[in-house]
Amino acid sequence: MAFADNLPINESLGVFVGVAGLDWLADGRAEPVNALLAAVAVGVAIVVGRHLLKKRRKD
């Protein structure tokens, strides 16, 4: 499988929308930079977790 098949696009988009929505509801304005940073951080964590689990299954 290609690397692009394992990218967590849907999960990252969900985190982005969730964080931006929570900021908007709590403060009355959304901060897309903070939401983008959170989404990227979660996406990286998911990619690393999937890689480690895949590596563990092969051993």
PDB file of N, CA, C and O in Angstrom:
ATOM      1  N   MET A   1       0.832  -1.182   0.000  1.00  0.00           N
ATOM      2  CA  MET A   1       0.000   0.000   0.000  1.00  0.00           C
ATOM      3  C   MET A   1       0.878   1.247   0.000  1.00  0.00           C
ATOM      4  O   MET A   1       1.946   1.276   0.581  1.00  0.00           O
ATOM      5  N   ALA A   2       0.387   2.253  -0.643  1.00  0.00           N
ATOM      6  CA  ALA A   2       1.117   3.509  -0.726  1.00  0.00           C
ATOM      7  C   ALA A   2       0.984   4.284   0.580  1.00  0.00           C
ATOM      8  O   ALA A   2       0.054   4.082   1.361  1.00  0.00           O
ATOM      9  N   PHE A   3       1.921   5.196   0.785  1.00  0.00           N
ATOM     10  CA  PHE A   3       1.906   6.007   1.998  1.00  0.00           C
ATOM     11  C   PHE A   3       0.639   6.866   2.080  1.00  0.00           C
ATOM     12  O   PHE A   3       0.080   7.065   3.153  1.00  0.00           O
ATOM     13  N   ALA A   4       0.167   7.354   0.941  1.00  0.00           N
ATOM     14  CA  ALA A   4      -1.021   8.216   0.925  1.00  0.00           C
ATOM     15  C   ALA A   4      -2.269   7.473   1.385  1.00  0.00           C
ATOM     16  O   ALA A   4      -3.227   8.103   1.842  1.00  0.00           O
ATOM     17  N   ASP A   5      -2.290   6.164   1.281  1.00  0.00           N
ATOM     18  CA  ASP A   5      -3.446   5.392   1.738  1.00  0.00           C
ATOM     19  C   ASP A   5      -3.576   5.409   3.254  1.00  0.00           C
ATOM     20  O   ASP A   5      -4.656   5.156   3.785  1.00  0.00           O
ATOM     21  N   ASN A   6      -2.503   5.680   3.964  1.00  0.00           N
ATOM     22  CA  ASN A   6      -2.519   5.657   5.428  1.00  0.00           C
ATOM     23  C   ASN A   6      -2.652   7.039   6.061  1.00  0.00           C
ATOM     24  O   ASN A   6      -2.585   7.153   7.278  1.00  0.00           O
ATOM     25  N   LEU A   7      -2.824   8.093   5.259  1.00  0.00           N
ATOM     26  CA  LEU A   7      -2.947   9.431   5.827  1.00  0.00           C
ATOM     27  C   LEU A   7      -4.323   9.609   6.470  1.00  0.00           C
ATOM     28  O   LEU A   7      -5.341   9.264   5.879  1.00  0.00           O
ATOM     29  N   PRO A   8      -4.360  10.155   7.672  1.00  0.00           N
ATOM     30  CA  PRO A   8      -5.631  10.320   8.387  1.00  0.00           C
ATOM     31  C   PRO A   8      -6.330  11.626   8.016  1.00  0.00           C
ATOM     32  O   PRO A   8      -6.466  12.534   8.836  1.00  0.00           O
ATOM     33  N   ILE A   9      -6.773  11.727   6.777  1.00  0.00           N
ATOM     34  CA  ILE A   9      -7.407  12.956   6.303  1.00  0.00           C
ATOM     35  C   ILE A   9      -8.714  13.218   7.056  1.00  0.00           C
ATOM     36  O   ILE A   9      -8.947  14.326   7.554  1.00  0.00           O
ATOM     37  N   ASN A  10      -9.576  12.228   7.135  1.00  0.00           N
ATOM     38  CA  ASN A  10     -10.877  12.413   7.784  1.00  0.00           C
ATOM     39  C   ASN A  10     -10.733  12.738   9.264  1.00  0.00           C
ATOM     40  O   ASN A  10     -11.442  13.607   9.783  1.00  0.00           O
ATOM     41  N   GLU A  11      -9.831  12.067   9.944  1.00  0.00           N
ATOM     42  CA  GLU A  11      -9.638  12.321  11.364  1.00  0.00           C
ATOM     43  C   GLU A  11      -9.106  13.727  11.599  1.00  0.00           C
ATOM     44  O   GLU A  11      -9.565  14.436  12.506  1.00  0.00           O
ATOM     45  N   SER A  12      -8.149  14.154  10.783  1.00  0.00           N
ATOM     46  CA  SER A  12      -7.586  15.492  10.928  1.00  0.00           C
ATOM     47  C   SER A  12      -8.617  16.568  10.619  1.00  0.00           C
ATOM     48  O   SER A  12      -8.686  17.592  11.307  1.00  0.00           O
ATOM     49  N   LEU A  13      -9.428  16.344   9.600  1.00  0.00           N
ATOM     50  CA  LEU A  13     -10.480  17.299   9.275  1.00  0.00           C
ATOM     51  C   LEU A  13     -11.502  17.387  10.404  1.00  0.00           C
ATOM     52  O   LEU A  13     -11.968  18.477  10.754  1.00  0.00           O
ATOM     53  N   GLY A  14     -11.812  16.268  11.006  1.00  0.00           N
ATOM     54  CA  GLY A  14     -12.736  16.258  12.142  1.00  0.00           C
ATOM     55  C   GLY A  14     -12.193  17.030  13.332  1.00  0.00           C
ATOM     56  O   GLY A  14     -12.927  17.771  13.994  1.00  0.00           O
ATOM     57  N   VAL A  15     -10.909  16.887  13.602  1.00  0.00           N
ATOM     58  CA  VAL A  15     -10.296  17.627  14.704  1.00  0.00           C
ATOM     59  C   VAL A  15     -10.294  19.118  14.390  1.00  0.00           C
ATOM     60  O   VAL A  15     -10.606  19.949  15.251  1.00  0.00           O
ATOM     61  N   PHE A  16      -9.984  19.474  13.154  1.00  0.00           N
ATOM     62  CA  PHE A  16      -9.979  20.885  12.760  1.00  0.00           C
ATOM     63  C   PHE A  16     -11.356  21.517  12.962  1.00  0.00           C
ATOM     64  O   PHE A  16     -11.482  22.578  13.573  1.00  0.00           O
ATOM     65  N   VAL A  17     -12.389  20.854  12.458  1.00  0.00           N
ATOM     66  CA  VAL A  17     -13.743  21.387  12.580  1.00  0.00           C
ATOM     67  C   VAL A  17     -14.171  21.430  14.053  1.00  0.00           C
ATOM     68  O   VAL A  17     -14.795  22.404  14.492  1.00  0.00           O
ATOM     69  N   GLY A  18     -13.818  20.421  14.809  1.00  0.00           N
ATOM     70  CA  GLY A  18     -14.177  20.390  16.224  1.00  0.00           C
ATOM     71  C   GLY A  18     -13.521  21.490  17.029  1.00  0.00           C
ATOM     72  O   GLY A  18     -14.177  22.174  17.824  1.00  0.00           O
ATOM     73  N   VAL A  19     -12.235  21.692  16.834  1.00  0.00           N
ATOM     74  CA  VAL A  19     -11.525  22.730  17.579  1.00  0.00           C
ATOM     75  C   VAL A  19     -11.996  24.113  17.152  1.00  0.00           C
ATOM     76  O   VAL A  19     -12.230  24.990  17.998  1.00  0.00           O
ATOM     77  N   ALA A  20     -12.153  24.335  15.857  1.00  0.00           N
ATOM     78  CA  ALA A  20     -12.630  25.639  15.380  1.00  0.00           C
ATOM     79  C   ALA A  20     -14.050  25.902  15.879  1.00  0.00           C
ATOM     80  O   ALA A  20     -14.375  27.024  16.287  1.00  0.00           O
ATOM     81  N   GLY A  21     -14.894  24.888  15.861  1.00  0.00           N
ATOM     82  CA  GLY A  21     -16.256  25.051  16.345  1.00  0.00           C
ATOM     83  C   GLY A  21     -16.321  25.328  17.829  1.00  0.00           C
ATOM     84  O   GLY A  21     -17.120  26.157  18.291  1.00  0.00           O
ATOM     85  N   LEU A  22     -15.486  24.651  18.599  1.00  0.00           N
ATOM     86  CA  LEU A  22     -15.463  24.883  20.039  1.00  0.00           C
ATOM     87  C   LEU A  22     -14.982  26.292  20.348  1.00  0.00           C
ATOM     88  O   LEU A  22     -15.533  26.968  21.221  1.00  0.00           O
ATOM     89  N   ASP A  23     -13.947  26.758  19.636  1.00  0.00           N
ATOM     90  CA  ASP A  23     -13.489  28.136  19.809  1.00  0.00           C
ATOM     91  C   ASP A  23     -14.589  29.126  19.464  1.00  0.00           C
ATOM     92  O   ASP A  23     -14.791  30.113  20.161  1.00  0.00           O
ATOM     93  N   TRP A  24     -15.296  28.861  18.390  1.00  0.00           N
ATOM     94  CA  TRP A  24     -16.359  29.760  17.954  1.00  0.00           C
ATOM     95  C   TRP A  24     -17.497  29.809  18.975  1.00  0.00           C
ATOM     96  O   TRP A  24     -18.027  30.867  19.284  1.00  0.00           O
ATOM     97  N   LEU A  25     -17.855  28.648  19.513  1.00  0.00           N
ATOM     98  CA  LEU A  25     -18.926  28.623  20.504  1.00  0.00           C
ATOM     99  C   LEU A  25     -18.494  29.246  21.832  1.00  0.00           C
ATOM    100  O   LEU A  25     -19.287  29.930  22.490  1.00  0.00           O
ATOM    101  N   ALA A  26     -17.269  29.025  22.239  1.00  0.00           N
ATOM    102  CA  ALA A  26     -16.809  29.520  23.528  1.00  0.00           C
ATOM    103  C   ALA A  26     -16.460  31.008  23.496  1.00  0.00           C
ATOM    104  O   ALA A  26     -16.787  31.752  24.426  1.00  0.00           O
ATOM    105  N   ASP A  27     -15.776  31.456  22.448  1.00  0.00           N
ATOM    106  CA  ASP A  27     -15.279  32.835  22.386  1.00  0.00           C
ATOM    107  C   ASP A  27     -16.050  33.727  21.422  1.00  0.00           C
ATOM    108  O   ASP A  27     -15.837  34.939  21.417  1.00  0.00           O
ATOM    109  N   GLY A  28     -16.852  33.139  20.567  1.00  0.00           N
ATOM    110  CA  GLY A  28     -17.568  33.935  19.582  1.00  0.00           C
ATOM    111  C   GLY A  28     -16.780  34.165  18.309  1.00  0.00           C
ATOM    112  O   GLY A  28     -17.242  34.847  17.399  1.00  0.00           O
ATOM    113  N   ARG A  29     -15.576  33.627  18.231  1.00  0.00           N
ATOM    114  CA  ARG A  29     -14.764  33.721  17.014  1.00  0.00           C
ATOM    115  C   ARG A  29     -13.877  32.483  16.925  1.00  0.00           C
ATOM    116  O   ARG A  29     -13.409  31.955  17.933  1.00  0.00           O
ATOM    117  N   ALA A  30     -13.689  32.025  15.721  1.00  0.00           N
ATOM    118  CA  ALA A  30     -12.865  30.832  15.497  1.00  0.00           C
ATOM    119  C   ALA A  30     -11.420  31.253  15.250  1.00  0.00           C
ATOM    120  O   ALA A  30     -11.165  32.291  14.644  1.00  0.00           O
ATOM    121  N   GLU A  31     -10.501  30.457  15.715  1.00  0.00           N
ATOM    122  CA  GLU A  31      -9.078  30.677  15.473  1.00  0.00           C
ATOM    123  C   GLU A  31      -8.566  29.519  14.618  1.00  0.00           C
ATOM    124  O   GLU A  31      -8.196  28.468  15.140  1.00  0.00           O
ATOM    125  N   PRO A  32      -8.542  29.704  13.298  1.00  0.00           N
ATOM    126  CA  PRO A  32      -8.171  28.597  12.414  1.00  0.00           C
ATOM    127  C   PRO A  32      -6.723  28.147  12.556  1.00  0.00           C
ATOM    128  O   PRO A  32      -6.420  26.983  12.296  1.00  0.00           O
ATOM    129  N   VAL A  33      -5.843  29.025  12.992  1.00  0.00           N
ATOM    130  CA  VAL A  33      -4.436  28.628  13.147  1.00  0.00           C
ATOM    131  C   VAL A  33      -4.305  27.603  14.274  1.00  0.00           C
ATOM    132  O   VAL A  33      -3.625  26.582  14.114  1.00  0.00           O
ATOM    133  N   ASN A  34      -4.969  27.857  15.392  1.00  0.00           N
ATOM    134  CA  ASN A  34      -4.924  26.897  16.499  1.00  0.00           C
ATOM    135  C   ASN A  34      -5.570  25.576  16.105  1.00  0.00           C
ATOM    136  O   ASN A  34      -5.079  24.505  16.459  1.00  0.00           O
ATOM    137  N   ALA A  35      -6.673  25.653  15.381  1.00  0.00           N
ATOM    138  CA  ALA A  35      -7.350  24.438  14.934  1.00  0.00           C
ATOM    139  C   ALA A  35      -6.478  23.659  13.961  1.00  0.00           C
ATOM    140  O   ALA A  35      -6.416  22.432  14.011  1.00  0.00           O
ATOM    141  N   LEU A  36      -5.784  24.353  13.074  1.00  0.00           N
ATOM    142  CA  LEU A  36      -4.896  23.699  12.115  1.00  0.00           C
ATOM    143  C   LEU A  36      -3.722  23.025  12.825  1.00  0.00           C
ATOM    144  O   LEU A  36      -3.367  21.889  12.497  1.00  0.00           O
ATOM    145  N   LEU A  37      -3.139  23.690  13.802  1.00  0.00           N
ATOM    146  CA  LEU A  37      -2.033  23.089  14.556  1.00  0.00           C
ATOM    147  C   LEU A  37      -2.488  21.836  15.313  1.00  0.00           C
ATOM    148  O   LEU A  37      -1.770  20.834  15.335  1.00  0.00           O
ATOM    149  N   ALA A  38      -3.659  21.890  15.902  1.00  0.00           N
ATOM    150  CA  ALA A  38      -4.179  20.721  16.614  1.00  0.00           C
ATOM    151  C   ALA A  38      -4.445  19.574  15.645  1.00  0.00           C
ATOM    152  O   ALA A  38      -4.131  18.415  15.934  1.00  0.00           O
ATOM    153  N   ALA A  39      -5.007  19.880  14.480  1.00  0.00           N
ATOM    154  CA  ALA A  39      -5.309  18.848  13.491  1.00  0.00           C
ATOM    155  C   ALA A  39      -4.037  18.199  12.960  1.00  0.00           C
ATOM    156  O   ALA A  39      -3.977  16.978  12.789  1.00  0.00           O
ATOM    157  N   VAL A  40      -3.012  18.995  12.721  1.00  0.00           N
ATOM    158  CA  VAL A  40      -1.742  18.443  12.230  1.00  0.00           C
ATOM    159  C   VAL A  40      -1.099  17.569  13.307  1.00  0.00           C
ATOM    160  O   VAL A  40      -0.585  16.487  13.007  1.00  0.00           O
ATOM    161  N   ALA A  41      -1.142  18.020  14.550  1.00  0.00           N
ATOM    162  CA  ALA A  41      -0.555  17.238  15.647  1.00  0.00           C
ATOM    163  C   ALA A  41      -1.266  15.892  15.804  1.00  0.00           C
ATOM    164  O   ALA A  41      -0.616  14.847  15.965  1.00  0.00           O
ATOM    165  N   VAL A  42      -2.574  15.893  15.740  1.00  0.00           N
ATOM    166  CA  VAL A  42      -3.331  14.644  15.855  1.00  0.00           C
ATOM    167  C   VAL A  42      -3.065  13.761  14.648  1.00  0.00           C
ATOM    168  O   VAL A  42      -2.912  12.537  14.787  1.00  0.00           O
ATOM    169  N   GLY A  43      -2.979  14.342  13.460  1.00  0.00           N
ATOM    170  CA  GLY A  43      -2.684  13.564  12.257  1.00  0.00           C
ATOM    171  C   GLY A  43      -1.333  12.874  12.341  1.00  0.00           C
ATOM    172  O   GLY A  43      -1.200  11.702  11.983  1.00  0.00           O
ATOM    173  N   VAL A  44      -0.342  13.590  12.831  1.00  0.00           N
ATOM    174  CA  VAL A  44       0.991  12.995  12.987  1.00  0.00           C
ATOM    175  C   VAL A  44       0.962  11.879  14.018  1.00  0.00           C
ATOM    176  O   VAL A  44       1.569  10.817  13.819  1.00  0.00           O
ATOM    177  N   ALA A  45       0.251  12.088  15.118  1.00  0.00           N
ATOM    178  CA  ALA A  45       0.154  11.052  16.148  1.00  0.00           C
ATOM    179  C   ALA A  45      -0.533   9.797  15.603  1.00  0.00           C
ATOM    180  O   ALA A  45      -0.115   8.676  15.906  1.00  0.00           O
ATOM    181  N   ILE A  46      -1.541   9.975  14.776  1.00  0.00           N
ATOM    182  CA  ILE A  46      -2.235   8.823  14.195  1.00  0.00           C
ATOM    183  C   ILE A  46      -1.326   8.075  13.233  1.00  0.00           C
ATOM    184  O   ILE A  46      -1.283   6.842  13.232  1.00  0.00           O
ATOM    185  N   VAL A  47      -0.584   8.804  12.408  1.00  0.00           N
ATOM    186  CA  VAL A  47       0.334   8.161  11.457  1.00  0.00           C
ATOM    187  C   VAL A  47       1.397   7.363  12.208  1.00  0.00           C
ATOM    188  O   VAL A  47       1.698   6.223  11.855  1.00  0.00           O
ATOM    189  N   VAL A  48       1.957   7.943  13.251  1.00  0.00           N
ATOM    190  CA  VAL A  48       2.986   7.251  14.033  1.00  0.00           C
ATOM    191  C   VAL A  48       2.387   6.019  14.722  1.00  0.00           C
ATOM    192  O   VAL A  48       2.994   4.942  14.717  1.00  0.00           O
ATOM    193  N   GLY A  49       1.201   6.179  15.290  1.00  0.00           N
ATOM    194  CA  GLY A  49       0.550   5.042  15.943  1.00  0.00           C
ATOM    195  C   GLY A  49       0.251   3.911  14.979  1.00  0.00           C
ATOM    196  O   GLY A  49       0.480   2.746  15.292  1.00  0.00           O
ATOM    197  N   ARG A  50      -0.242   4.231  13.796  1.00  0.00           N
ATOM    198  CA  ARG A  50      -0.512   3.197  12.798  1.00  0.00           C
ATOM    199  C   ARG A  50       0.772   2.507  12.359  1.00  0.00           C
ATOM    200  O   ARG A  50       0.802   1.291  12.159  1.00  0.00           O
ATOM    201  N   HIS A  51       1.829   3.277  12.218  1.00  0.00           N
ATOM    202  CA  HIS A  51       3.113   2.691  11.808  1.00  0.00           C
ATOM    203  C   HIS A  51       3.629   1.728  12.876  1.00  0.00           C
ATOM    204  O   HIS A  51       4.098   0.632  12.558  1.00  0.00           O
ATOM    205  N   LEU A  52       3.540   2.140  14.138  1.00  0.00           N
ATOM    206  CA  LEU A  52       4.018   1.279  15.215  1.00  0.00           C
ATOM    207  C   LEU A  52       3.166   0.015  15.346  1.00  0.00           C
ATOM    208  O   LEU A  52       3.701  -1.075  15.580  1.00  0.00           O
ATOM    209  N   LEU A  53       1.862   0.140  15.208  1.00  0.00           N
ATOM    210  CA  LEU A  53       1.004  -1.040  15.286  1.00  0.00           C
ATOM    211  C   LEU A  53       1.245  -1.987  14.114  1.00  0.00           C
ATOM    212  O   LEU A  53       1.230  -3.213  14.284  1.00  0.00           O
ATOM    213  N   LYS A  54       1.462  -1.436  12.941  1.00  0.00           N
ATOM    214  CA  LYS A  54       1.738  -2.262  11.767  1.00  0.00           C
ATOM    215  C   LYS A  54       3.066  -2.998  11.932  1.00  0.00           C
ATOM    216  O   LYS A  54       3.184  -4.178  11.613  1.00  0.00           O
ATOM    217  N   LYS A  55       4.055  -2.305  12.473  1.00  0.00           N
ATOM    218  CA  LYS A  55       5.364  -2.904  12.709  1.00  0.00           C
ATOM    219  C   LYS A  55       5.275  -4.010  13.757  1.00  0.00           C
ATOM    220  O   LYS A  55       5.896  -5.060  13.626  1.00  0.00           O
ATOM    221  N   ARG A  56       4.461  -3.802  14.780  1.00  0.00           N
ATOM    222  CA  ARG A  56       4.298  -4.792  15.848  1.00  0.00           C
ATOM    223  C   ARG A  56       3.612  -6.053  15.336  1.00  0.00           C
ATOM    224  O   ARG A  56       3.942  -7.159  15.731  1.00  0.00           O
ATOM    225  N   ARG A  57       2.647  -5.901  14.420  1.00  0.00           N
ATOM    226  CA  ARG A  57       1.947  -7.059  13.876  1.00  0.00           C
ATOM    227  C   ARG A  57       2.841  -7.921  13.010  1.00  0.00           C
ATOM    228  O   ARG A  57       2.663  -9.119  12.930  1.00  0.00           O
ATOM    229  N   LYS A  58       3.794  -7.301  12.323  1.00  0.00           N
ATOM    230  CA  LYS A  58       4.689  -8.054  11.440  1.00  0.00           C
ATOM    231  C   LYS A  58       5.700  -8.883  12.220  1.00  0.00           C
ATOM    232  O   LYS A  58       6.150  -9.897  11.744  1.00  0.00           O
ATOM    233  N   ASP A  59       6.055  -8.430  13.421  1.00  0.00           N
ATOM    234  CA  ASP A  59       7.076  -9.143  14.212  1.00  0.00           C
ATOM    235  C   ASP A  59       6.553 -10.402  14.832  1.00  0.00           C
ATOM    236  O   ASP A  59       5.548 -10.824  14.956  1.00  0.00           O
TER     237      ASP A  59
END
